[in-house]
mmCIF file of C-alpha atoms in Angstrom:
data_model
loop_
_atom_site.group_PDB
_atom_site.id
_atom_site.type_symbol
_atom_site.label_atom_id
_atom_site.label_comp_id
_atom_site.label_asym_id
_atom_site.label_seq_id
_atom_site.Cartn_x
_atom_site.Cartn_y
_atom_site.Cartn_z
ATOM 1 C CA UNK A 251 16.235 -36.597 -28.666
ATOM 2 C CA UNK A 252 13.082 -36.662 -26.517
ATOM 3 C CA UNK A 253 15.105 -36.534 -23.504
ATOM 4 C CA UNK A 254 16.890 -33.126 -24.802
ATOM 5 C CA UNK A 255 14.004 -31.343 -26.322
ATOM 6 C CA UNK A 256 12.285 -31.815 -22.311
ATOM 7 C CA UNK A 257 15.639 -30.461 -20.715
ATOM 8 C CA UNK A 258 15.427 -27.258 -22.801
ATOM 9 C CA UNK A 259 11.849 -26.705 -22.359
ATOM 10 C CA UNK A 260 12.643 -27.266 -18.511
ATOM 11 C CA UNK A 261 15.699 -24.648 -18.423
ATOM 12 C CA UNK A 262 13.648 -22.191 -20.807
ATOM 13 C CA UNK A 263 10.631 -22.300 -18.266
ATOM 14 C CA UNK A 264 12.964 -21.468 -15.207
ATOM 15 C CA UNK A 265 14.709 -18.784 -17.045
ATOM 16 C CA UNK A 266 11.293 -17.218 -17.575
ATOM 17 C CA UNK A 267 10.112 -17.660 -14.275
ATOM 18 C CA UNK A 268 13.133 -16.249 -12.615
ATOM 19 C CA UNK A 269 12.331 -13.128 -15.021
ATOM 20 C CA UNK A 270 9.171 -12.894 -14.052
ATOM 21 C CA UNK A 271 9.725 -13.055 -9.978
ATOM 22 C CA UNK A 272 12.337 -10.557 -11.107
ATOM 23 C CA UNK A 273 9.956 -8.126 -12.815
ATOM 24 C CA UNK A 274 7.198 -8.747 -10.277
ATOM 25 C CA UNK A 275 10.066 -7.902 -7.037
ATOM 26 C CA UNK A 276 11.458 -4.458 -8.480
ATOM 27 C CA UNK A 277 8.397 -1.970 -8.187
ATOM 28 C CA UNK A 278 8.367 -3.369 -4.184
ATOM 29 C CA UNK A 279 12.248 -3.127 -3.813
ATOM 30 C CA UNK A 280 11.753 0.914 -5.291
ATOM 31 C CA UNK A 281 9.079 0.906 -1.992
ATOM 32 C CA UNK A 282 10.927 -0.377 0.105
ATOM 33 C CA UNK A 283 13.786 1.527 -0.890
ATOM 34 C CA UNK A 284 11.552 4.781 -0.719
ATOM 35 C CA UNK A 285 9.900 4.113 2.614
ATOM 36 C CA UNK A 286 11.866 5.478 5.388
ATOM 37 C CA UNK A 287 12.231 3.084 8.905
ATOM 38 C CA UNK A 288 12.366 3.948 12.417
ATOM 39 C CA UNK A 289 15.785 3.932 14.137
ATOM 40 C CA UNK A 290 17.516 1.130 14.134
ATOM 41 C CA UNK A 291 18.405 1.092 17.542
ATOM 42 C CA UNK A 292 16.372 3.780 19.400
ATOM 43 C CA UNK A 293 17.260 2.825 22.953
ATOM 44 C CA UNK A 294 21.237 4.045 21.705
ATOM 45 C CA UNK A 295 20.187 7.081 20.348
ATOM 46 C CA UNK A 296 17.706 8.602 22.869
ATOM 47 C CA UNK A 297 18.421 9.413 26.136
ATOM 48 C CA UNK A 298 16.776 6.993 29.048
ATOM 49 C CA UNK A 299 13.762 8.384 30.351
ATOM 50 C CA UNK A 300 13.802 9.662 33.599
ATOM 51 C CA UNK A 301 10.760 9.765 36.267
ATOM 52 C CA UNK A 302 8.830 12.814 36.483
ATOM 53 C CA UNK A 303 9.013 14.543 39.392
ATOM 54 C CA UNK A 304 6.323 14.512 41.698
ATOM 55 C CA UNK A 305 4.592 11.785 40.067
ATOM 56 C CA UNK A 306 4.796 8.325 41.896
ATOM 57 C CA UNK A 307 5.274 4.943 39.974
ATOM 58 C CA UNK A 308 3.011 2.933 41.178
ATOM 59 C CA UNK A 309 3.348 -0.279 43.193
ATOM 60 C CA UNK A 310 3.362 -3.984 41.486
ATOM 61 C CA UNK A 311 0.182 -4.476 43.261
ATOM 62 C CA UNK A 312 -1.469 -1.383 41.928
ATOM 63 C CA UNK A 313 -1.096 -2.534 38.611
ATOM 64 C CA UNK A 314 -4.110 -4.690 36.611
ATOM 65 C CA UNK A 315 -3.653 -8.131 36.883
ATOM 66 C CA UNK A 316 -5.239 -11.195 34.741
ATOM 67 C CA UNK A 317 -6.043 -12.751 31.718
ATOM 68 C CA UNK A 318 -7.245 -10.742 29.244
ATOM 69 C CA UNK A 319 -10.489 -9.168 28.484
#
């Protein structure tokens, strides 16, 4: 009897668990829902840069070098 009165009380505190991860998830999936993302795949939907004229890129060894700071 022991054995069945610990089951229950085991599936009655997952059931309320579950409802409360449940309750505690839906005002973040209505943010998440409301907040709009960037593009999901920018490179696709821009067109490639192009170099300005005029303007040289500069060299490899022009460029900093090193460990940061």
């Amino acid at each position: 009897m022991e054995t069945v009165i610990t089951l229950l009380a085991g599936a009655f505190l997952i059931a309320l668990g579950t409802r409360l991860i449940h309750r505690l998830n839906a005002p973040h999936d209505v943010r998440t829902a409301a907040h709009r993302f960037g593009d999901p795949h920018p490179a696709l939907s821009r067109p490639p840069t192009t170099a300005t004229p005029g303007r040289r890129s500069e060299s490899p060894a022009a460029r900093p070098t090193g460990t940061w700071p």
